[in-house]
Amino acid sequence: MLEVQNLYTYYDDFKVLNDVSISIESGNFVSIIGPNGHGKSTLLKTICGLLRPKSGIIRFNDKIISNLPAHLLVDIGIVYVAEKRHLFPEMTVFENLQLGAYSSHSRKMEKENLNYVFDLFPKLKIRKKQLASNLSGGEARMLAIGRGLMSSAKFLAIDEPSLGLAPNLRVEVFNKINEINKNGITILLVEQTITEAAKYIDKVYLLEDGSITFEGTTEDALSNNHIKKAFLGL
Amino acid sequence: MRYPIIILRKHFWDCKLYKVKGYFCKMLRQFLEVLVSGITLGSIYAVLALGLTIVYGVSKIFNLAYGSFFTWSAYLAWILTGGHFKLNYLIVIPLMIPILFFIGIGMDRVLIYPLRKRADWQTTTIFLTLGLALFLDTLAQIVFGPRVKSLPSIFPGSIEIHSFTISKNTIGIFCLSILLVILIELFLSKNRIGMAMRAVSQDQEGARIVGIPLDRLFSYAFGFSIVLVGVTSVFVSSFYNISPSGGWNPFIKAFVVVAFGGLGSTKGALYSAFILGILEAMVAWLIGGVWIMPFWFIVLLILLIVRPYGLIGKWG
């Protein structure tokens, strides 16, 4: 479904992504792990059109998308859920969700998507009329994911959803993401380590210093000595 | 500082000549008149400030040529109503709205869009608009000459309520401005593009994430802003004369209103427009017209000491 080949991304002159290649099958739940500041978010943003790659090719359903602007990518269903959430603080939860359905493609599906999001996150329905800035950390996270779903996402790139959440909320968020994945939406999840989500994940990539240094299933990752040493402290 | 005190005393002395009951009646009536004119001013400032703050909110730049568009819209209306064609306002205003909208979009496409690819485009653009303002003002002077022009009243005649008369123009402009403010608020809260404008001003990255095309929205914001300043300019110019650099005063006032309300905040602009409009009318009544800007300045300073980001402002 999504194929990234030899991707290089720079911030001005500073190379962040160095020859990254990944491939994701339709309906998969794929995770990219790696330490802070090694280019995970940059990779997601490049895929979603928020950053321009210097070179390399990104294909989505065999179409080359590496030079399309973000709003056209949202139109074909590639949606980014940011680590810093980037909600609209002075708008209500409902207005935030409405804006999720801004693209012409998702506007037709607005009602169905809204029902789906409210079914998935009943808390959002209760807090419909509250300002996004008044939500708790967990609720804001749900709203960010819900807003992504409102865009009729086929491919959801979620950036560190567990950041700053209490352990029980982390489990809840990962369960919800798994539920979304079971509904047929391909997920690319970025986390710093292998997390509670491990049991749902089909494939793990390790991104270090802008390059992919490991690729395999969760079991492979858990038995890999390098990963054990770097992340699990074993 | 002696000047205002003397005026106040003189005023008080004048009033003492009336009988006590008549005096209160007169003061009350004057107060109501001043309040109405303050609200009228407030609604005009509100539309002007909304036009300025929408562009700031969306693109984080100030359009320093805002006042020049005010001037040029007034001249355009002058050509259409009095200068060359003797058209009715009912035709002129609907005709001007699309023209102004496309002028705004054209300005964004031709002048600002090419700059936007550069890293430091905001500063460059602000200076570009300053240059544009000087160019347009000078051009107005060359084309229309330095002598002032005036527009016919939109609503000619006057009506009499009890014993005092009000021109129909005042009442009409008041109603139209309030209507315009309500329409803008509806546009920003209900319309998809209006909501997107608010979204961009609250979180630009968030707006890109949900798929709002920023470039197109910048153009819309500019078009919208020029329409607002142009229409207000026609309203104002049906009272006051048009001169080649006459746009600076309304621009500076709109700027103060925006800074008072909080940069980029539409709600703040709305509240502060009415606060400052009523303040202006009160100052003009009690102390004298020359003291309007000093008072605005003092009130702005005090507010910025208490709330550094303006009435309802946030940075970024």
Short mmCIF file of N, CA and C in Angstrom, two decimals, chain B residues 9 11 65 78 98 116 139 160 176 178-179 225 228 243 253-254 273 298 302 305 313:
data_model
loop_
_atom_site.label_atom_id
_atom_site.label_comp_id
_atom_site.label_asym_id
_atom_site.label_seq_id
_atom_site.Cartn_x
_atom_site.Cartn_y
_atom_site.Cartn_z
N ARG B 9 -15.23 72.75 33.10
CA ARG B 9 -15.87 73.76 33.93
C ARG B 9 -16.81 74.63 33.12
N HIS B 11 -18.28 73.91 30.40
CA HIS B 11 -19.43 73.12 30.04
C HIS B 11 -20.43 73.07 31.18
N ALA B 65 -0.85 48.37 3.70
CA ALA B 65 -1.54 49.09 2.62
C ALA B 65 -3.05 49.09 2.84
N TRP B 78 -16.52 56.89 -5.60
CA TRP B 78 -16.74 58.25 -6.09
C TRP B 78 -16.91 58.26 -7.61
N PRO B 98 -17.51 42.12 -5.48
CA PRO B 98 -16.66 41.18 -6.23
C PRO B 98 -15.37 41.82 -6.76
N ARG B 116 6.33 33.99 -0.52
CA ARG B 116 6.01 33.08 0.56
C ARG B 116 6.94 31.87 0.62
N LEU B 139 -0.10 57.48 -6.20
CA LEU B 139 -0.87 57.29 -7.43
C LEU B 139 -2.23 57.97 -7.32
N GLU B 160 -37.02 63.11 12.47
CA GLU B 160 -37.13 63.81 13.74
C GLU B 160 -37.78 62.90 14.76
N LEU B 176 -26.38 49.05 8.89
CA LEU B 176 -25.60 48.27 7.94
C LEU B 176 -24.33 47.70 8.57
N ILE B 178 -23.76 47.08 11.79
CA ILE B 178 -24.11 46.01 12.73
C ILE B 178 -24.44 44.74 11.95
N LEU B 179 -25.21 44.90 10.87
CA LEU B 179 -25.57 43.75 10.04
C LEU B 179 -24.31 43.06 9.51
N SER B 225 -10.64 40.56 3.37
CA SER B 225 -10.19 41.75 4.10
C SER B 225 -10.38 43.01 3.26
N LEU B 228 -13.98 44.02 3.16
CA LEU B 228 -14.44 44.68 4.39
C LEU B 228 -13.97 46.13 4.45
N SER B 243 -9.57 61.93 0.68
CA SER B 243 -8.33 62.57 0.25
C SER B 243 -7.29 61.48 0.00
N LYS B 253 -6.39 53.54 13.38
CA LYS B 253 -7.42 53.23 14.39
C LYS B 253 -7.72 51.73 14.40
N ALA B 254 -7.85 51.14 13.21
CA ALA B 254 -8.11 49.70 13.15
C ALA B 254 -6.96 48.94 13.80
N ALA B 273 -13.47 47.18 19.59
CA ALA B 273 -14.00 48.19 18.67
C ALA B 273 -15.11 48.97 19.35
N ILE B 298 -3.54 56.13 25.91
CA ILE B 298 -3.41 55.85 27.35
C ILE B 298 -4.14 54.56 27.70
N ILE B 302 -2.49 51.21 29.29
CA ILE B 302 -2.93 50.60 30.55
C ILE B 302 -3.31 49.14 30.31
N ILE B 305 -0.36 46.95 29.90
CA ILE B 305 0.35 46.68 31.15
C ILE B 305 -0.36 45.57 31.91
N GLY B 313 -6.02 38.04 23.88
CA GLY B 313 -4.96 37.67 22.95
C GLY B 313 -4.09 36.52 23.41
#
